[in-house]
Amino acid sequence: MAHPYRLARLLLTALALTLPASIEAATCRPAWVAAWGASQMAPTGENRLADGVLKDATLRQLIRPSVDGRRLRLRLSNLMGTQPLHLRGVTLARARNAGSPAIYADTLRAVTFDGKADVIVPAGADYLSDPVDLPTTALESLAVSVHYGVEPAGQTSHPGSRATSWIIRGDGLRASDMPGATQTEHWFQLSGLEVERCVTVKAPAAAIVALGDSITDGNGTTTNGNDRWTDRLAERLQADPRLRHLSVVNQGIGGNRLLDDGLGPNALARLDRDVLVQPGVRYLIVLEGVNDLGTLTREAPVGADAHAAHVARIIGAYRQIVERAHARGVKVIGATIMPFMGFDYYHPDASNEADRQAVNRWIRTPGKFDGVIDFDAVVRDPARPDRLRADHDKGDHIHLSPKGYRAMADAIPLDLFR
């Protein structure tokens, strides 16, 4: 039996070790943080649903929060709408798997807005739901079902979902499954998911937002596979007990540019809406510029002065992003632009490659960004550094394969977020 004095010392030592954690847990405060997001735009061509498809129909979409939460809030968007949009109802539930509309019926919750089941979202606006009591686990699939009253006057969408959505006629908000539903690989009206966390000094509410183009959006990844580089980054953070409080929000748009509109609004135009207003944002990763470099000469060659001016404008856009983010207390991490030689749509030549090298030199220069992720060094072919490694190339010489996206994420120094 231990001596009474020794026993007392052991008890006091144990108390001293546990007391700070107990005090911290008792003094934690609730805070909302962005856990998932999708940049909104006007779909075109085959990305657009046929007229009338959403009128009196239910759309079920799957999303994956990147961090745990005690309660949830949905953000619905009518950004591209020209008239107010009436939604008859919304529900939320845990999905059985990432590629199916089937849900766990006992987890189904009605989502309300100002205490009501339906909501009218003004034209051009987002609308935030009331809190939903459905504790969620990071990286699980959630099913969001929306019952439309009228056809949207101007579709608002994120075309590059890389996730299946399902449409059935009428009110299917509480359907446990949707056999025979029409499928589409786009998200509509759904711009964000926020979770409420009990935060402390050691584990604040903090989000990492990735601002990018199709490489961030996930062109070349597996449908319903959740294998974008941002997905893998979220998995790495969740595997580290010191970093599990960090969420990852993907705000990539295929074809996006820094300077001009492409398939969606340019990066500077959407910076506030897609990044700076996200609750809890503390870090911004910027991976933009390859489409700016490529489109300069897509139609015809230009002179050396035009190349130099274009590089200067790209760097100017980076400076704008850094200054505006710093004003909100956000740390900005620059990511180097990866090779795209051989991409037929842009048919780049030595001048385009020289532009890319000039931009990357600026990104790597200390003091320009708060940190740097050198994706270029990770995925370029050592024998031909103006091209992607063959085993990381999707096959079009600009987008990556799932293996390539994993290599990108695994190369991100987690110390950037400690």
XYZ file of C-alpha atoms in Angstrom:
418
model
C 0.000 0.000 0.000
C 1.342 3.472 -0.925
C 2.499 5.799 1.864
C -0.240 8.418 2.645
C 2.127 11.307 1.766
C 3.128 9.672 -1.534
C -0.533 8.932 -2.317
C -1.455 12.560 -1.664
C 1.298 13.756 -4.009
C 0.091 11.403 -6.751
C -3.468 12.690 -6.378
C -2.329 16.320 -6.506
C -0.214 15.627 -9.598
C -3.153 13.962 -11.352
C -5.398 16.892 -10.430
C -2.843 19.379 -11.767
C -2.666 17.515 -15.068
C -6.431 17.332 -15.558
C -7.478 20.688 -14.114
C -6.440 22.873 -17.095
C -8.311 20.611 -19.523
C -11.346 20.575 -17.223
C -11.328 24.352 -16.885
C -10.914 24.769 -20.654
C -13.783 22.361 -21.378
C -16.008 24.156 -18.869
C -15.256 27.570 -20.379
C -15.594 26.649 -24.055
C -18.046 28.750 -26.014
C -20.280 27.878 -28.966
C -19.235 29.264 -32.346
C -20.229 28.647 -35.957
C -17.700 27.638 -38.583
C -18.003 26.845 -42.291
C -17.711 23.085 -42.770
C -18.565 22.713 -46.474
C -19.178 25.051 -49.372
C -19.768 25.287 -53.105
C -19.263 28.418 -55.207
C -22.406 29.395 -57.088
C -22.735 30.406 -60.733
C -25.130 30.278 -63.676
C -24.962 26.845 -65.343
C -24.709 26.747 -69.125
C -25.046 24.133 -71.834
C -25.387 20.562 -70.626
C -24.841 21.696 -67.025
C -28.202 23.431 -67.064
C -31.370 21.516 -66.174
C -34.176 21.528 -68.744
C -36.925 24.052 -68.117
C -39.609 22.742 -65.782
C -37.533 19.971 -64.196
C -37.543 21.561 -60.729
C -41.158 22.792 -60.663
C -42.969 20.927 -57.841
C -40.028 18.538 -57.561
C -37.704 17.387 -54.789
C -33.952 17.542 -55.276
C -31.754 15.455 -52.943
C -28.059 16.389 -52.790
C -25.192 14.841 -50.820
C -22.483 16.850 -49.087
C -19.649 15.963 -46.703
C -18.797 18.210 -43.729
C -15.081 18.443 -43.052
C -15.350 18.898 -39.269
C -17.551 17.729 -36.379
C -20.426 19.863 -35.139
C -23.166 19.863 -32.498
C -25.758 21.677 -34.628
C -25.962 22.567 -38.327
C -27.118 25.443 -40.516
C -27.658 25.360 -44.277
C -27.030 28.264 -46.617
C -29.256 28.308 -49.707
C -28.558 30.559 -52.676
C -30.608 32.347 -55.326
C -27.526 34.207 -56.556
C -28.373 33.964 -60.241
C -32.125 34.224 -59.788
C -33.952 37.135 -61.358
C -37.019 36.684 -59.131
C -37.623 35.524 -55.532
C -37.464 31.730 -55.229
C -40.087 29.887 -53.157
C -38.874 26.639 -51.581
C -41.697 24.648 -49.993
C -39.498 22.706 -47.613
C -36.033 21.382 -46.800
C -34.892 18.337 -44.826
C -31.535 17.068 -43.654
C -30.480 13.495 -42.820
C -27.488 11.190 -42.681
C -26.980 9.410 -46.003
C -26.367 5.664 -46.095
C -23.428 6.089 -48.484
C -21.898 8.654 -50.791
C -23.449 7.302 -53.984
C -27.054 6.670 -52.980
C -30.132 8.779 -52.129
C -31.028 6.372 -49.310
C -31.000 7.928 -45.840
C -31.201 6.783 -42.233
C -34.836 7.693 -41.597
C -34.359 8.108 -37.851
C -31.914 10.964 -38.481
C -34.238 12.971 -40.720
C -34.784 16.548 -39.540
C -36.979 19.307 -40.936
C -35.009 22.469 -41.680
C -36.770 25.705 -40.799
C -36.260 29.342 -41.736
C -37.408 31.936 -39.227
C -39.353 29.095 -37.620
C -41.222 28.175 -40.830
C -40.924 25.143 -43.090
C -40.889 27.148 -46.319
C -38.756 30.079 -47.378
C -38.678 32.710 -50.108
C -35.091 33.529 -51.088
C -34.768 37.013 -52.634
C -33.214 37.339 -56.082
C -29.419 37.468 -55.899
C -29.358 36.544 -52.203
C -28.414 33.718 -49.865
C -30.637 32.601 -46.985
C -29.390 30.967 -43.804
C -31.504 28.314 -42.068
C -32.321 28.066 -38.396
C -29.995 25.752 -36.419
C -30.767 22.060 -36.872
C -30.218 19.666 -33.953
C -28.334 16.929 -35.780
C -24.821 16.338 -34.415
C -22.528 15.473 -37.276
C -19.216 13.684 -37.608
C -16.477 14.943 -39.899
C -16.355 13.270 -43.330
C -19.787 11.613 -43.109
C -22.297 12.068 -45.949
C -25.363 14.219 -45.349
C -28.418 14.334 -47.587
C -30.084 17.700 -48.171
C -33.525 17.508 -49.781
C -35.224 20.591 -51.237
C -38.849 20.728 -52.401
C -39.312 23.436 -55.011
C -42.598 25.257 -55.362
C -41.837 27.042 -58.616
C -39.192 26.748 -61.281
C -36.253 29.047 -60.462
C -36.166 32.167 -62.623
C -32.495 31.783 -63.420
C -30.733 28.628 -62.240
C -28.109 28.903 -59.503
C -25.718 25.977 -59.428
C -22.311 24.504 -58.807
C -21.838 22.355 -61.934
C -18.642 20.560 -60.859
C -20.081 18.677 -57.899
C -18.434 15.341 -58.753
C -21.378 13.995 -56.754
C -24.719 12.548 -57.837
C -27.983 14.345 -57.032
C -31.506 12.928 -57.439
C -34.777 14.519 -58.592
C -38.308 13.168 -58.113
C -41.696 14.761 -58.735
C -43.701 16.157 -55.841
C -42.836 16.219 -52.147
C -40.126 13.670 -51.420
C -38.616 15.442 -48.437
C -39.118 12.473 -46.119
C -38.520 9.653 -48.601
C -36.140 7.070 -47.161
C -34.981 6.252 -50.702
C -35.642 7.504 -54.240
C -35.868 4.565 -56.641
C -36.310 5.649 -60.244
C -35.196 9.214 -59.566
C -33.629 11.315 -62.310
C -29.897 11.746 -61.688
C -27.658 14.743 -62.281
C -24.057 15.438 -61.328
C -24.524 19.030 -60.201
C -25.501 20.901 -57.040
C -28.272 23.513 -57.125
C -29.130 26.260 -54.621
C -26.836 24.767 -51.963
C -23.922 27.083 -51.168
C -22.839 26.236 -47.635
C -23.033 24.165 -44.483
C -22.051 25.621 -41.123
C -21.572 23.660 -37.918
C -21.662 24.824 -34.336
C -18.651 23.801 -32.268
C -17.679 24.246 -28.653
C -14.457 26.172 -29.121
C -11.521 26.873 -26.819
C -8.258 28.784 -27.063
C -6.484 25.586 -28.129
C -9.220 24.550 -30.564
C -10.833 27.667 -32.058
C -13.461 27.681 -34.772
C -11.187 27.858 -37.815
C -11.737 27.187 -41.504
C -9.295 26.744 -44.375
C -10.826 27.980 -47.638
C -9.380 26.849 -50.980
C -9.940 29.391 -53.771
C -9.246 27.867 -57.145
C -10.209 26.619 -60.585
C -10.988 23.142 -61.949
C -7.939 21.641 -60.245
C -9.421 22.601 -56.876
C -12.935 21.791 -58.095
C -11.709 18.261 -58.800
C -11.690 17.707 -62.574
C -10.335 14.170 -62.943
C -11.512 12.866 -59.585
C -13.969 10.020 -59.019
C -17.693 10.761 -59.005
C -18.923 10.266 -55.417
C -15.343 9.350 -54.444
C -14.537 12.494 -52.445
C -10.925 12.364 -53.633
C -10.205 16.008 -54.486
C -7.024 17.391 -52.960
C -9.154 19.334 -50.487
C -10.907 16.120 -49.403
C -7.573 14.461 -48.745
C -6.373 17.530 -46.820
C -9.467 17.303 -44.610
C -8.713 13.627 -43.962
C -5.141 14.477 -42.936
C -6.356 17.158 -40.542
C -8.894 14.816 -38.968
C -6.137 12.221 -38.446
C -4.128 14.723 -36.379
C -5.642 15.273 -32.882
C -4.058 18.739 -32.760
C -5.753 19.873 -35.974
C -9.190 18.255 -35.896
C -10.801 21.617 -35.143
C -9.873 22.848 -38.655
C -12.402 22.595 -41.462
C -11.716 22.700 -45.217
C -14.063 24.523 -47.592
C -13.620 23.978 -51.342
C -14.436 27.104 -53.370
C -13.098 25.960 -56.730
C -14.861 26.648 -60.019
C -13.891 24.942 -63.274
C -12.427 27.435 -65.741
C -12.016 30.129 -63.092
C -9.564 32.969 -63.610
C -8.056 35.753 -61.541
C -8.649 38.531 -64.046
C -11.632 37.735 -66.259
C -14.881 35.805 -65.960
C -14.755 32.303 -67.391
C -17.335 29.630 -66.578
C -17.945 31.563 -63.363
C -17.167 34.958 -61.844
C -13.482 35.839 -61.645
C -11.645 35.226 -58.378
C -11.493 38.871 -57.334
C -15.215 39.307 -57.956
C -16.133 36.356 -55.748
C -13.489 36.749 -53.027
C -15.776 38.395 -50.463
C -18.769 36.109 -51.010
C -16.923 32.797 -51.340
C -14.079 33.358 -48.881
C -14.059 36.344 -46.571
C -17.634 36.066 -45.261
C -17.260 32.371 -44.410
C -17.696 31.993 -40.631
C -14.447 31.082 -38.903
C -12.192 31.535 -41.941
C -8.582 31.810 -40.762
C -6.592 30.483 -43.732
C -6.912 30.964 -47.489
C -5.119 28.776 -50.041
C -4.948 30.448 -53.467
C -4.445 28.152 -56.466
C -5.432 30.331 -59.423
C -3.767 31.547 -62.601
C -3.325 28.677 -65.036
C -6.437 29.691 -66.993
C -5.247 33.289 -67.111
C -1.911 32.142 -68.535
C -3.527 29.844 -71.077
C -6.250 32.129 -72.398
C -3.782 34.918 -73.188
C -2.670 33.185 -76.371
C -5.459 30.686 -77.002
C -6.796 32.599 -80.021
C -3.526 34.043 -81.337
C 0.078 34.721 -80.278
C 0.901 38.020 -78.561
C 4.113 39.998 -78.231
C 6.614 40.064 -75.406
C 5.168 43.287 -73.978
C 1.706 41.714 -73.741
C 3.170 38.677 -71.937
C 4.978 40.900 -69.432
C 1.878 43.016 -68.822
C -0.231 39.907 -68.296
C 2.165 38.494 -65.709
C 2.129 41.855 -63.916
C -1.690 41.846 -63.804
C -1.744 38.303 -62.369
C 0.694 39.322 -59.651
C -1.400 42.435 -59.005
C -4.456 40.229 -58.461
C -2.525 38.143 -55.936
C -1.595 41.330 -54.078
C -5.240 42.378 -54.002
C -6.269 39.030 -52.524
C -3.565 39.199 -49.868
C -4.402 42.767 -48.841
C -8.137 42.165 -48.658
C -7.708 38.918 -46.730
C -5.243 40.444 -44.276
C -7.777 43.178 -43.529
C -10.052 40.390 -42.237
C -7.290 38.690 -40.241
C -6.955 35.822 -42.723
C -3.579 34.176 -43.421
C -3.016 33.730 -47.171
C -1.069 30.771 -48.550
C 0.030 30.880 -52.180
C 0.171 27.710 -54.262
C 2.426 27.488 -57.301
C 0.857 26.990 -60.726
C 1.355 23.501 -62.129
C 2.563 22.636 -65.669
C 0.122 22.625 -68.576
C 2.355 22.117 -71.605
C 0.587 19.790 -74.047
C -2.944 20.894 -73.105
C -4.545 21.171 -76.554
C -7.210 23.717 -75.634
C -4.553 26.323 -74.747
C -1.714 24.940 -76.975
C 0.924 26.612 -74.765
C 4.423 27.342 -76.036
C 7.730 28.467 -74.538
C 6.376 31.973 -73.893
C 3.475 30.641 -71.804
C 5.907 28.460 -69.866
C 8.145 31.469 -69.232
C 5.095 33.339 -67.878
C 4.310 30.434 -65.542
C 7.880 30.360 -64.273
C 7.806 34.127 -63.673
C 4.586 33.913 -61.682
C 5.860 30.960 -59.653
C 9.092 32.806 -58.837
C 7.013 35.624 -57.391
C 4.837 33.201 -55.384
C 7.925 31.496 -53.941
C 9.580 34.798 -52.982
C 9.460 35.209 -49.191
C 7.155 37.932 -47.965
C 4.666 37.826 -50.845
C 2.323 35.287 -49.219
C 2.141 34.181 -45.579
C 3.141 30.696 -46.683
C 3.732 28.709 -49.871
C 2.617 25.275 -51.085
C 4.813 24.221 -53.997
C 2.391 22.036 -55.943
C 4.485 22.562 -59.088
C 7.467 20.807 -57.502
C 5.268 17.868 -56.494
C 3.545 17.044 -59.784
C 5.946 18.145 -62.540
C 7.886 15.592 -64.545
C 11.537 15.743 -63.391
C 12.711 14.977 -66.935
C 10.358 17.536 -68.540
C 9.454 20.123 -65.870
C 7.081 21.977 -68.186
C 4.774 18.921 -68.120
C 2.887 16.935 -65.511
C 4.229 13.592 -64.352
C 2.560 10.874 -66.404
C 1.309 9.013 -63.330
C -0.311 12.199 -61.957
C -1.841 13.306 -65.279
C -5.537 12.730 -65.949
C -4.553 12.458 -69.614
C -5.256 15.970 -70.868
C -1.965 17.405 -69.514
C -3.530 19.985 -67.215
C -5.846 18.123 -64.802
C -4.681 15.489 -62.380
C -5.675 11.910 -61.655
C -6.881 10.858 -58.187
C -3.294 9.779 -57.488
C -2.070 13.221 -58.472
C -4.595 14.993 -56.248
C -3.573 12.799 -53.339
C 0.076 13.682 -53.938
C -0.864 17.370 -53.872
C -2.658 17.063 -50.540
C 0.033 14.907 -48.963
C 2.638 17.531 -49.850
C 0.894 20.322 -47.922
C 2.903 21.133 -44.760
C 0.415 20.928 -41.889
C 2.653 23.273 -39.907
C 1.095 26.055 -42.001
C -2.048 25.644 -39.878
C -0.613 25.033 -36.417
